[in-house]
Amino acid sequence: MKVIEDPKQLRNEIKKLKQQGANIGFVPTMGNLHQGHLTLVKEAQQHTSISVVSIFVNPMQFNNKNDLDNYPKTLAEDCAKLEQAGVDIVFTPTAEVIYPNGLAEQTFVEVPGISDSLEGELRPGHFRGVSTIVAKLFNLVQPDLACFGEKDFQQLTIIKKMVIDLAMPIEIIPVATVRETSGLAMSSRNNKLSSSEKEIAPKLSEVMNELASKVQSAPQECKQLIKDASHTLDDSGFKTDEIHVVDPLTLAPLNKDSKQAVVLMAAFLGETRLIDNVVVDLHP
Ligand code: PAF
C-alpha cells in the first residue's frame, strides 16, 4: 500500500495505473476509520482493480472551529486497517496543499436547494464544503467509481446530484449502513459514548424503525407520528434534535406522488449527536 501526501505524486501514480488499464475505486474519508468505512472499501474493491482511500479532515465543512480542532486524528491506526483491507493507495494531503489560498479565496461547488434544507439549515455552508472537497478529490483521484454510505443520506443525495449536474464520469455507489447487532448504526461518534449511553443508543434505530413502519401505513399523519417519536426518544434519555420524514429524491416534504419516504433522525445522547435514517416504500 502506498501512502501519498503530495497531489502531484498521486496524479502521476494514477496516470501510470490507468495507462496499465486499471480502473479506480475511491472512498473519501476524514479518517478515524471503523467497520462502516471498511465496508465502503470492500464495495469499491468488488468493482475495480485499484482502490484509493483519502484521509483528509476538511476544514471547509466544519462550522465550528472547536469541532475541527477536536476531530480525532488516528492516521497510523487508519493506515494499518487500510493495509489489512488490501487498499492500494491512501491519499493524505495537508490542508495547505488542498487550500493553498485559504478558504476565503476557494472556488466552491454548491448543489442548490437540497444543500440548504435539513442538516444544511443547522450547519450553513457545511454541504458546500462537502461538495467542494469531494469535487476536488474526484479531480485529483480521477476515479471510475466512488462509494458513499447511506448513513449520511443528505450527503449521498447531494453528491449524486453534483455528479449528474456537472457530468462527472464517475459512478456513485450507495452502501447500506453497517450496524452493531443491537441495531446501532456504526459511527466514529459511538466511541464518545459512556457505557450507560451505549446501552441507550440502540433505542434510536428502534424508534426510527417504528416511526418508519407507521409512516408507511399513514403517511398523512407524519407530523403527529414525528412528535410521538420525539417524545419516546426524550423519555428514553435522548434529547431529540431533529426528525424529518421527506421524499428521498428531493428531500422535500412527502406529496401524493412520493413513492418512498426517508426517515431522518438526529438526537443527542449526552454531548454526542447521533444520526440515522431508513427509507421505506409508500403505496406498496
Ligand atoms: O463523509 C465524510 O467523511 C466527509 O463528509 C467526506 C465525504 C469525506 C468529505 O470530506
PDB file of C-alpha atoms and ligand atoms in Angstrom:
ATOM      1  CA  MET A   1       0.000   0.000   0.000  1.00  0.00           C
ATOM      2  CA  LYS A   2       1.308   3.427  -0.965  1.00  0.00           C
ATOM      3  CA  VAL A   3       0.682   6.374   1.350  1.00  0.00           C
ATOM      4  CA  ILE A   4       0.834   9.543  -0.737  1.00  0.00           C
ATOM      5  CA  GLU A   5       0.656  13.073   0.630  1.00  0.00           C
ATOM      6  CA  ASP A   6       1.596  15.036  -2.471  1.00  0.00           C
ATOM      7  CA  PRO A   7      -1.165  15.595  -5.095  1.00  0.00           C
ATOM      8  CA  LYS A   8       1.399  15.632  -7.944  1.00  0.00           C
ATOM      9  CA  GLN A   9       2.725  12.245  -6.925  1.00  0.00           C
ATOM     10  CA  LEU A  10      -0.858  10.977  -6.700  1.00  0.00           C
ATOM     11  CA  ARG A  11      -1.653  12.226 -10.216  1.00  0.00           C
ATOM     12  CA  ASN A  12       1.477  10.515 -11.618  1.00  0.00           C
ATOM     13  CA  GLU A  13       0.642   7.268  -9.881  1.00  0.00           C
ATOM     14  CA  ILE A  14      -2.982   7.317 -11.098  1.00  0.00           C
ATOM     15  CA  LYS A  15      -1.884   8.177 -14.655  1.00  0.00           C
ATOM     16  CA  LYS A  16       0.539   5.248 -14.671  1.00  0.00           C
ATOM     17  CA  LEU A  17      -2.091   2.849 -13.308  1.00  0.00           C
ATOM     18  CA  LYS A  18      -4.692   3.985 -15.846  1.00  0.00           C
ATOM     19  CA  GLN A  19      -2.185   3.518 -18.692  1.00  0.00           C
ATOM     20  CA  GLN A  20      -1.784  -0.049 -17.460  1.00  0.00           C
ATOM     21  CA  GLY A  21      -5.556  -0.486 -17.794  1.00  0.00           C
ATOM     22  CA  ALA A  22      -6.555  -0.136 -14.128  1.00  0.00           C
ATOM     23  CA  ASN A  23      -9.951   1.122 -13.109  1.00  0.00           C
ATOM     24  CA  ILE A  24     -10.060   3.124  -9.910  1.00  0.00           C
ATOM     25  CA  GLY A  25     -12.459   2.791  -6.973  1.00  0.00           C
ATOM     26  CA  PHE A  26     -12.443   5.638  -4.480  1.00  0.00           C
ATOM     27  CA  VAL A  27     -13.573   6.071  -0.864  1.00  0.00           C
ATOM     28  CA  PRO A  28     -13.189   9.598   0.541  1.00  0.00           C
ATOM     29  CA  THR A  29     -12.956   9.725   4.359  1.00  0.00           C
ATOM     30  CA  MET A  30     -11.957  12.010   7.198  1.00  0.00           C
ATOM     31  CA  GLY A  31     -10.114   9.161   8.945  1.00  0.00           C
ATOM     32  CA  ASN A  32     -10.864   7.653  12.370  1.00  0.00           C
ATOM     33  CA  LEU A  33     -11.936   4.608  10.413  1.00  0.00           C
ATOM     34  CA  HIS A  34     -14.395   1.970  11.588  1.00  0.00           C
ATOM     35  CA  GLN A  35     -16.127  -1.059  10.087  1.00  0.00           C
ATOM     36  CA  GLY A  36     -18.500   1.220   8.154  1.00  0.00           C
ATOM     37  CA  HIS A  37     -15.591   2.726   6.194  1.00  0.00           C
ATOM     38  CA  LEU A  38     -14.064  -0.700   5.593  1.00  0.00           C
ATOM     39  CA  THR A  39     -17.375  -1.849   4.126  1.00  0.00           C
ATOM     40  CA  LEU A  40     -17.194   1.057   1.656  1.00  0.00           C
ATOM     41  CA  VAL A  41     -13.654  -0.055   0.755  1.00  0.00           C
ATOM     42  CA  LYS A  42     -14.781  -3.641   0.230  1.00  0.00           C
ATOM     43  CA  GLU A  43     -17.586  -2.483  -2.039  1.00  0.00           C
ATOM     44  CA  ALA A  44     -15.160  -0.350  -4.113  1.00  0.00           C
ATOM     45  CA  GLN A  45     -12.783  -3.303  -4.402  1.00  0.00           C
ATOM     46  CA  GLN A  46     -15.564  -5.519  -5.728  1.00  0.00           C
ATOM     47  CA  HIS A  47     -15.980  -3.273  -8.764  1.00  0.00           C
ATOM     48  CA  THR A  48     -12.471  -2.037  -9.511  1.00  0.00           C
ATOM     49  CA  SER A  49      -8.864  -3.222  -9.776  1.00  0.00           C
ATOM     50  CA  ILE A  50      -7.315  -0.390  -7.736  1.00  0.00           C
ATOM     51  CA  SER A  51      -8.720   1.073  -4.512  1.00  0.00           C
ATOM     52  CA  VAL A  52      -7.858   4.567  -3.324  1.00  0.00           C
ATOM     53  CA  VAL A  53      -8.885   5.950   0.078  1.00  0.00           C
ATOM     54  CA  SER A  54      -8.387   9.587   1.028  1.00  0.00           C
ATOM     55  CA  ILE A  55      -7.964  10.723   4.621  1.00  0.00           C
ATOM     56  CA  PHE A  56      -8.496  14.444   4.912  1.00  0.00           C
ATOM     57  CA  VAL A  57     -10.235  16.329   7.709  1.00  0.00           C
ATOM     58  CA  ASN A  58     -11.823  19.007   5.562  1.00  0.00           C
ATOM     59  CA  PRO A  59     -11.845  22.407   7.311  1.00  0.00           C
ATOM     60  CA  MET A  60     -14.309  23.771   4.746  1.00  0.00           C
ATOM     61  CA  GLN A  61     -17.174  21.599   6.018  1.00  0.00           C
ATOM     62  CA  PHE A  62     -16.841  22.491   9.718  1.00  0.00           C
ATOM     63  CA  ASN A  63     -18.940  25.338  11.110  1.00  0.00           C
ATOM     64  CA  ASN A  64     -17.274  25.148  14.458  1.00  0.00           C
ATOM     65  CA  LYS A  65     -13.506  25.557  14.904  1.00  0.00           C
ATOM     66  CA  ASN A  66     -13.643  23.554  18.120  1.00  0.00           C
ATOM     67  CA  ASP A  67     -15.168  20.548  16.317  1.00  0.00           C
ATOM     68  CA  LEU A  68     -12.432  20.786  13.679  1.00  0.00           C
ATOM     69  CA  ASP A  69      -9.639  21.022  16.267  1.00  0.00           C
ATOM     70  CA  ASN A  70     -11.073  18.140  18.289  1.00  0.00           C
ATOM     71  CA  TYR A  71     -11.741  15.849  15.326  1.00  0.00           C
ATOM     72  CA  PRO A  72      -9.937  12.579  16.202  1.00  0.00           C
ATOM     73  CA  LYS A  73      -6.749  12.017  14.212  1.00  0.00           C
ATOM     74  CA  THR A  74      -5.657   8.391  14.074  1.00  0.00           C
ATOM     75  CA  LEU A  75      -3.560   8.175  10.905  1.00  0.00           C
ATOM     76  CA  ALA A  76      -1.307   5.278  11.968  1.00  0.00           C
ATOM     77  CA  GLU A  77      -4.229   3.081  13.076  1.00  0.00           C
ATOM     78  CA  ASP A  78      -6.223   4.049   9.966  1.00  0.00           C
ATOM     79  CA  CYS A  79      -3.346   3.099   7.647  1.00  0.00           C
ATOM     80  CA  ALA A  80      -2.914  -0.233   9.435  1.00  0.00           C
ATOM     81  CA  LYS A  81      -6.621  -1.012   8.896  1.00  0.00           C
ATOM     82  CA  LEU A  82      -6.461   0.006   5.226  1.00  0.00           C
ATOM     83  CA  GLU A  83      -3.333  -2.056   4.614  1.00  0.00           C
ATOM     84  CA  GLN A  84      -5.040  -5.056   6.152  1.00  0.00           C
ATOM     85  CA  ALA A  85      -8.069  -4.391   3.916  1.00  0.00           C
ATOM     86  CA  GLY A  86      -5.833  -4.567   0.814  1.00  0.00           C
ATOM     87  CA  VAL A  87      -6.117  -0.903  -0.181  1.00  0.00           C
ATOM     88  CA  ASP A  88      -3.661   0.162  -2.911  1.00  0.00           C
ATOM     89  CA  ILE A  89      -3.274   3.891  -2.269  1.00  0.00           C
ATOM     90  CA  VAL A  90      -4.026   6.118   0.728  1.00  0.00           C
ATOM     91  CA  PHE A  91      -4.058   9.810  -0.119  1.00  0.00           C
ATOM     92  CA  THR A  92      -3.341  12.009   2.913  1.00  0.00           C
ATOM     93  CA  PRO A  93      -2.996  15.613   1.720  1.00  0.00           C
ATOM     94  CA  THR A  94      -2.497  18.556   4.092  1.00  0.00           C
ATOM     95  CA  ALA A  95      -4.915  21.500   4.298  1.00  0.00           C
ATOM     96  CA  GLU A  96      -2.126  23.717   2.908  1.00  0.00           C
ATOM     97  CA  VAL A  97      -1.942  21.819  -0.377  1.00  0.00           C
ATOM     98  CA  ILE A  98      -5.685  21.407  -0.712  1.00  0.00           C
ATOM     99  CA  TYR A  99      -6.474  25.057   0.067  1.00  0.00           C
ATOM    100  CA  PRO A 100      -3.247  26.917  -0.825  1.00  0.00           C
ATOM    101  CA  ASN A 101      -5.009  30.292  -0.945  1.00  0.00           C
ATOM    102  CA  GLY A 102      -7.047  29.784   2.204  1.00  0.00           C
ATOM    103  CA  LEU A 103     -10.765  29.102   2.454  1.00  0.00           C
ATOM    104  CA  ALA A 104     -11.941  32.657   1.779  1.00  0.00           C
ATOM    105  CA  GLU A 105     -10.445  32.521  -1.737  1.00  0.00           C
ATOM    106  CA  GLN A 106     -11.560  28.999  -2.555  1.00  0.00           C
ATOM    107  CA  THR A 107     -13.775  28.413  -5.607  1.00  0.00           C
ATOM    108  CA  PHE A 108     -16.700  26.290  -4.476  1.00  0.00           C
ATOM    109  CA  VAL A 109     -19.226  23.798  -5.759  1.00  0.00           C
ATOM    110  CA  GLU A 110     -22.693  24.146  -4.353  1.00  0.00           C
ATOM    111  CA  VAL A 111     -25.638  21.884  -5.106  1.00  0.00           C
ATOM    112  CA  PRO A 112     -28.590  24.235  -4.735  1.00  0.00           C
ATOM    113  CA  GLY A 113     -31.802  23.532  -2.826  1.00  0.00           C
ATOM    114  CA  ILE A 114     -31.016  20.210  -1.190  1.00  0.00           C
ATOM    115  CA  SER A 115     -27.846  21.620   0.450  1.00  0.00           C
ATOM    116  CA  ASP A 116     -29.776  24.198   2.468  1.00  0.00           C
ATOM    117  CA  SER A 117     -32.548  22.094   3.977  1.00  0.00           C
ATOM    118  CA  LEU A 118     -32.437  19.651   6.926  1.00  0.00           C
ATOM    119  CA  GLU A 119     -28.805  19.285   8.169  1.00  0.00           C
ATOM    120  CA  GLY A 120     -27.833  22.165   5.853  1.00  0.00           C
ATOM    121  CA  GLU A 121     -30.184  24.506   7.689  1.00  0.00           C
ATOM    122  CA  LEU A 122     -28.479  23.714  11.000  1.00  0.00           C
ATOM    123  CA  ARG A 123     -24.978  23.867   9.540  1.00  0.00           C
ATOM    124  CA  PRO A 124     -24.871  26.668   6.959  1.00  0.00           C
ATOM    125  CA  GLY A 125     -22.116  26.112   4.397  1.00  0.00           C
ATOM    126  CA  HIS A 126     -21.480  22.532   5.530  1.00  0.00           C
ATOM    127  CA  PHE A 127     -22.633  20.876   2.322  1.00  0.00           C
ATOM    128  CA  ARG A 128     -20.894  23.484   0.187  1.00  0.00           C
ATOM    129  CA  GLY A 129     -17.714  22.371   1.953  1.00  0.00           C
ATOM    130  CA  VAL A 130     -18.543  18.709   1.327  1.00  0.00           C
ATOM    131  CA  SER A 131     -19.384  19.089  -2.383  1.00  0.00           C
ATOM    132  CA  THR A 132     -16.326  21.263  -2.962  1.00  0.00           C
ATOM    133  CA  ILE A 133     -13.858  18.848  -1.359  1.00  0.00           C
ATOM    134  CA  VAL A 134     -15.457  15.816  -2.990  1.00  0.00           C
ATOM    135  CA  ALA A 135     -15.287  17.505  -6.424  1.00  0.00           C
ATOM    136  CA  LYS A 136     -11.654  18.416  -5.775  1.00  0.00           C
ATOM    137  CA  LEU A 137     -10.760  14.902  -4.622  1.00  0.00           C
ATOM    138  CA  PHE A 138     -12.550  13.475  -7.678  1.00  0.00           C
ATOM    139  CA  ASN A 139     -10.348  15.705  -9.877  1.00  0.00           C
ATOM    140  CA  LEU A 140      -7.200  14.503  -8.125  1.00  0.00           C
ATOM    141  CA  VAL A 141      -8.030  10.801  -7.875  1.00  0.00           C
ATOM    142  CA  GLN A 142      -9.912  10.538 -11.225  1.00  0.00           C
ATOM    143  CA  PRO A 143     -11.930   7.553 -10.037  1.00  0.00           C
ATOM    144  CA  ASP A 144     -14.257   5.472 -12.205  1.00  0.00           C
ATOM    145  CA  LEU A 145     -16.436   4.808  -9.195  1.00  0.00           C
ATOM    146  CA  ALA A 146     -16.817   6.161  -5.661  1.00  0.00           C
ATOM    147  CA  CYS A 147     -18.612   4.701  -2.636  1.00  0.00           C
ATOM    148  CA  PHE A 148     -20.622   6.711  -0.093  1.00  0.00           C
ATOM    149  CA  GLY A 149     -22.516   5.457   2.946  1.00  0.00           C
ATOM    150  CA  GLU A 150     -26.295   5.732   3.120  1.00  0.00           C
ATOM    151  CA  LYS A 151     -25.816   6.740   6.756  1.00  0.00           C
ATOM    152  CA  ASP A 152     -25.127  10.322   5.606  1.00  0.00           C
ATOM    153  CA  PHE A 153     -28.220  10.319   3.452  1.00  0.00           C
ATOM    154  CA  GLN A 154     -28.308  14.011   2.567  1.00  0.00           C
ATOM    155  CA  GLN A 155     -24.589  13.971   1.680  1.00  0.00           C
ATOM    156  CA  LEU A 156     -25.129  10.979  -0.618  1.00  0.00           C
ATOM    157  CA  THR A 157     -28.122  12.667  -2.308  1.00  0.00           C
ATOM    158  CA  ILE A 158     -26.089  15.856  -2.856  1.00  0.00           C
ATOM    159  CA  ILE A 159     -23.087  14.008  -4.313  1.00  0.00           C
ATOM    160  CA  LYS A 160     -25.313  12.009  -6.672  1.00  0.00           C
ATOM    161  CA  LYS A 161     -26.849  15.270  -7.945  1.00  0.00           C
ATOM    162  CA  MET A 162     -23.469  17.015  -8.238  1.00  0.00           C
ATOM    163  CA  VAL A 163     -22.101  14.198 -10.415  1.00  0.00           C
ATOM    164  CA  ILE A 164     -25.144  14.323 -12.712  1.00  0.00           C
ATOM    165  CA  ASP A 165     -25.305  18.131 -12.873  1.00  0.00           C
ATOM    166  CA  LEU A 166     -21.582  18.524 -13.623  1.00  0.00           C
ATOM    167  CA  ALA A 167     -21.408  15.496 -15.958  1.00  0.00           C
ATOM    168  CA  MET A 168     -18.650  13.869 -13.911  1.00  0.00           C
ATOM    169  CA  PRO A 169     -17.841  10.444 -15.403  1.00  0.00           C
ATOM    170  CA  ILE A 170     -17.996   8.716 -12.026  1.00  0.00           C
ATOM    171  CA  GLU A 171     -20.412   6.063 -10.827  1.00  0.00           C
ATOM    172  CA  ILE A 172     -21.647   6.717  -7.290  1.00  0.00           C
ATOM    173  CA  ILE A 173     -22.332   3.535  -5.334  1.00  0.00           C
ATOM    174  CA  PRO A 174     -24.500   3.926  -2.214  1.00  0.00           C
ATOM    175  CA  VAL A 175     -23.561   1.496   0.555  1.00  0.00           C
ATOM    176  CA  ALA A 176     -26.018   0.367   3.245  1.00  0.00           C
ATOM    177  CA  THR A 177     -25.360   1.482   6.829  1.00  0.00           C
ATOM    178  CA  VAL A 178     -23.364  -1.028   8.851  1.00  0.00           C
ATOM    179  CA  ARG A 179     -24.954  -1.728  12.239  1.00  0.00           C
ATOM    180  CA  GLU A 180     -23.938  -3.282  15.533  1.00  0.00           C
ATOM    181  CA  THR A 181     -26.003  -6.370  16.412  1.00  0.00           C
ATOM    182  CA  SER A 182     -28.040  -4.033  18.652  1.00  0.00           C
ATOM    183  CA  GLY A 183     -29.112  -2.090  15.538  1.00  0.00           C
ATOM    184  CA  LEU A 184     -26.948   0.940  16.398  1.00  0.00           C
ATOM    185  CA  ALA A 185     -25.520   2.486  13.225  1.00  0.00           C
ATOM    186  CA  MET A 186     -21.707   2.403  13.269  1.00  0.00           C
ATOM    187  CA  SER A 187     -20.095   5.807  13.612  1.00  0.00           C
ATOM    188  CA  SER A 188     -16.833   7.300  14.834  1.00  0.00           C
ATOM    189  CA  ARG A 189     -19.014   9.182  17.314  1.00  0.00           C
ATOM    190  CA  ASN A 190     -20.035   5.960  19.088  1.00  0.00           C
ATOM    191  CA  ASN A 191     -16.550   5.934  20.670  1.00  0.00           C
ATOM    192  CA  LYS A 192     -17.511   9.049  22.593  1.00  0.00           C
ATOM    193  CA  LEU A 193     -20.453   7.373  24.344  1.00  0.00           C
ATOM    194  CA  SER A 194     -20.154   6.389  28.019  1.00  0.00           C
ATOM    195  CA  SER A 195     -21.026   2.792  28.897  1.00  0.00           C
ATOM    196  CA  SER A 196     -24.503   3.784  30.137  1.00  0.00           C
ATOM    197  CA  GLU A 197     -25.101   5.856  26.978  1.00  0.00           C
ATOM    198  CA  LYS A 198     -24.042   2.851  24.881  1.00  0.00           C
ATOM    199  CA  GLU A 199     -26.896   0.881  26.411  1.00  0.00           C
ATOM    200  CA  ILE A 200     -29.456   3.532  25.466  1.00  0.00           C
ATOM    201  CA  ALA A 201     -28.040   4.280  21.980  1.00  0.00           C
ATOM    202  CA  PRO A 202     -29.709   1.377  20.068  1.00  0.00           C
ATOM    203  CA  LYS A 203     -33.105   2.860  21.003  1.00  0.00           C
ATOM    204  CA  LEU A 204     -32.537   5.439  18.241  1.00  0.00           C
ATOM    205  CA  SER A 205     -32.817   2.868  15.453  1.00  0.00           C
ATOM    206  CA  GLU A 206     -35.667   1.114  17.269  1.00  0.00           C
ATOM    207  CA  VAL A 207     -37.748   4.332  17.437  1.00  0.00           C
ATOM    208  CA  MET A 208     -36.758   5.149  13.831  1.00  0.00           C
ATOM    209  CA  ASN A 209     -37.952   1.775  12.521  1.00  0.00           C
ATOM    210  CA  GLU A 210     -41.227   2.039  14.456  1.00  0.00           C
ATOM    211  CA  LEU A 211     -41.785   5.517  13.027  1.00  0.00           C
ATOM    212  CA  ALA A 212     -40.965   4.307   9.505  1.00  0.00           C
ATOM    213  CA  SER A 213     -43.497   1.496   9.625  1.00  0.00           C
ATOM    214  CA  LYS A 214     -46.189   3.859  10.989  1.00  0.00           C
ATOM    215  CA  VAL A 215     -45.416   6.366   8.210  1.00  0.00           C
ATOM    216  CA  GLN A 216     -45.806   3.564   5.698  1.00  0.00           C
ATOM    217  CA  SER A 217     -49.366   2.888   6.815  1.00  0.00           C
ATOM    218  CA  ALA A 218     -50.347   6.547   7.413  1.00  0.00           C
ATOM    219  CA  PRO A 219     -48.038   8.985   5.589  1.00  0.00           C
ATOM    220  CA  GLN A 220     -50.601  11.780   6.004  1.00  0.00           C
ATOM    221  CA  GLU A 221     -50.166  11.509   9.812  1.00  0.00           C
ATOM    222  CA  CYS A 222     -46.454  12.269   9.557  1.00  0.00           C
ATOM    223  CA  LYS A 223     -46.425  15.368  11.794  1.00  0.00           C
ATOM    224  CA  GLN A 224     -48.103  13.673  14.754  1.00  0.00           C
ATOM    225  CA  LEU A 225     -46.025  10.498  14.304  1.00  0.00           C
ATOM    226  CA  ILE A 226     -42.831  12.584  14.415  1.00  0.00           C
ATOM    227  CA  LYS A 227     -43.988  14.292  17.626  1.00  0.00           C
ATOM    228  CA  ASP A 228     -44.733  10.931  19.246  1.00  0.00           C
ATOM    229  CA  ALA A 229     -41.329   9.510  18.211  1.00  0.00           C
ATOM    230  CA  SER A 230     -39.588  12.591  19.566  1.00  0.00           C
ATOM    231  CA  HIS A 231     -41.317  12.154  22.955  1.00  0.00           C
ATOM    232  CA  THR A 232     -40.394   8.467  23.044  1.00  0.00           C
ATOM    233  CA  LEU A 233     -36.739   9.321  22.410  1.00  0.00           C
ATOM    234  CA  ASP A 234     -36.698  12.062  25.036  1.00  0.00           C
ATOM    235  CA  ASP A 235     -38.290   9.681  27.567  1.00  0.00           C
ATOM    236  CA  SER A 236     -35.517   7.144  26.841  1.00  0.00           C
ATOM    237  CA  GLY A 237     -32.719   9.567  27.727  1.00  0.00           C
ATOM    238  CA  PHE A 238     -32.047  11.265  24.372  1.00  0.00           C
ATOM    239  CA  LYS A 239     -32.546  14.904  23.565  1.00  0.00           C
ATOM    240  CA  THR A 240     -34.185  14.830  20.139  1.00  0.00           C
ATOM    241  CA  ASP A 241     -32.541  17.300  17.796  1.00  0.00           C
ATOM    242  CA  GLU A 242     -34.421  16.682  14.564  1.00  0.00           C
ATOM    243  CA  ILE A 243     -36.717  14.160  12.982  1.00  0.00           C
ATOM    244  CA  HIS A 244     -37.778  14.567   9.363  1.00  0.00           C
ATOM    245  CA  VAL A 245     -39.835  12.428   7.046  1.00  0.00           C
ATOM    246  CA  VAL A 246     -39.229  13.530   3.451  1.00  0.00           C
ATOM    247  CA  ASP A 247     -39.147  12.286  -0.120  1.00  0.00           C
ATOM    248  CA  PRO A 248     -35.693  10.672  -0.646  1.00  0.00           C
ATOM    249  CA  LEU A 249     -35.396  12.042  -4.190  1.00  0.00           C
ATOM    250  CA  THR A 250     -35.985  15.709  -3.374  1.00  0.00           C
ATOM    251  CA  LEU A 251     -35.566  15.856   0.427  1.00  0.00           C
ATOM    252  CA  ALA A 252     -38.813  17.889   0.334  1.00  0.00           C
ATOM    253  CA  PRO A 253     -41.949  17.008   2.334  1.00  0.00           C
ATOM    254  CA  LEU A 254     -43.889  13.970   1.116  1.00  0.00           C
ATOM    255  CA  ASN A 255     -46.535  14.623  -1.510  1.00  0.00           C
ATOM    256  CA  LYS A 256     -49.153  12.438  -3.167  1.00  0.00           C
ATOM    257  CA  ASP A 257     -46.644  11.317  -5.829  1.00  0.00           C
ATOM    258  CA  SER A 258     -43.914  10.292  -3.362  1.00  0.00           C
ATOM    259  CA  LYS A 259     -43.033   6.644  -3.937  1.00  0.00           C
ATOM    260  CA  GLN A 260     -40.774   6.354  -0.911  1.00  0.00           C
ATOM    261  CA  ALA A 261     -40.170   8.163   2.365  1.00  0.00           C
ATOM    262  CA  VAL A 262     -36.881   8.588   4.208  1.00  0.00           C
ATOM    263  CA  VAL A 263     -36.996   8.958   7.972  1.00  0.00           C
ATOM    264  CA  LEU A 264     -34.022  11.041   9.145  1.00  0.00           C
ATOM    265  CA  MET A 265     -33.199  11.092  12.851  1.00  0.00           C
ATOM    266  CA  ALA A 266     -30.735  13.184  14.860  1.00  0.00           C
ATOM    267  CA  ALA A 267     -30.629  13.075  18.651  1.00  0.00           C
ATOM    268  CA  PHE A 268     -28.163  13.923  21.387  1.00  0.00           C
ATOM    269  CA  LEU A 269     -27.069  11.375  23.911  1.00  0.00           C
ATOM    270  CA  GLY A 270     -25.165  13.482  26.423  1.00  0.00           C
ATOM    271  CA  GLU A 271     -22.804  15.567  24.297  1.00  0.00           C
ATOM    272  CA  THR A 272     -22.849  13.171  21.331  1.00  0.00           C
ATOM    273  CA  ARG A 273     -25.141  13.781  18.377  1.00  0.00           C
ATOM    274  CA  LEU A 274     -26.177  10.509  16.757  1.00  0.00           C
ATOM    275  CA  ILE A 275     -27.837  10.285  13.345  1.00  0.00           C
ATOM    276  CA  ASP A 276     -29.601   7.514  11.493  1.00  0.00           C
ATOM    277  CA  ASN A 277     -32.044   7.067   8.619  1.00  0.00           C
ATOM    278  CA  VAL A 278     -34.167   4.491   6.859  1.00  0.00           C
ATOM    279  CA  VAL A 279     -36.003   4.510   3.516  1.00  0.00           C
ATOM    280  CA  VAL A 280     -39.419   2.867   3.187  1.00  0.00           C
ATOM    281  CA  ASP A 281     -41.708   2.274   0.199  1.00  0.00           C
ATOM    282  CA  LEU A 282     -45.079   4.012   0.157  1.00  0.00           C
ATOM    283  CA  HIS A 283     -48.236   2.806  -1.604  1.00  0.00           C
ATOM    284  CA  PRO A 284     -46.987  -0.812  -1.856  1.00  0.00           C
TER     285      PRO A 284
HETATM  286  O1  PAF B   1     -18.438  11.675   4.980  1.00  0.00           O
HETATM  287  C1  PAF B   1     -17.307  12.165   5.188  1.00  0.00           C
HETATM  288  O2  PAF B   1     -16.487  11.608   5.913  1.00  0.00           O
HETATM  289  C2  PAF B   1     -16.952  13.508   4.546  1.00  0.00           C
HETATM  290  O3  PAF B   1     -18.047  14.368   4.505  1.00  0.00           O
HETATM  291  C3  PAF B   1     -16.300  13.366   3.168  1.00  0.00           C
HETATM  292  C4  PAF B   1     -17.251  12.746   2.150  1.00  0.00           C
HETATM  293  C5  PAF B   1     -15.050  12.513   3.272  1.00  0.00           C
HETATM  294  C6  PAF B   1     -15.896  14.746   2.629  1.00  0.00           C
HETATM  295  O4  PAF B   1     -14.976  15.372   3.466  1.00  0.00           O
END
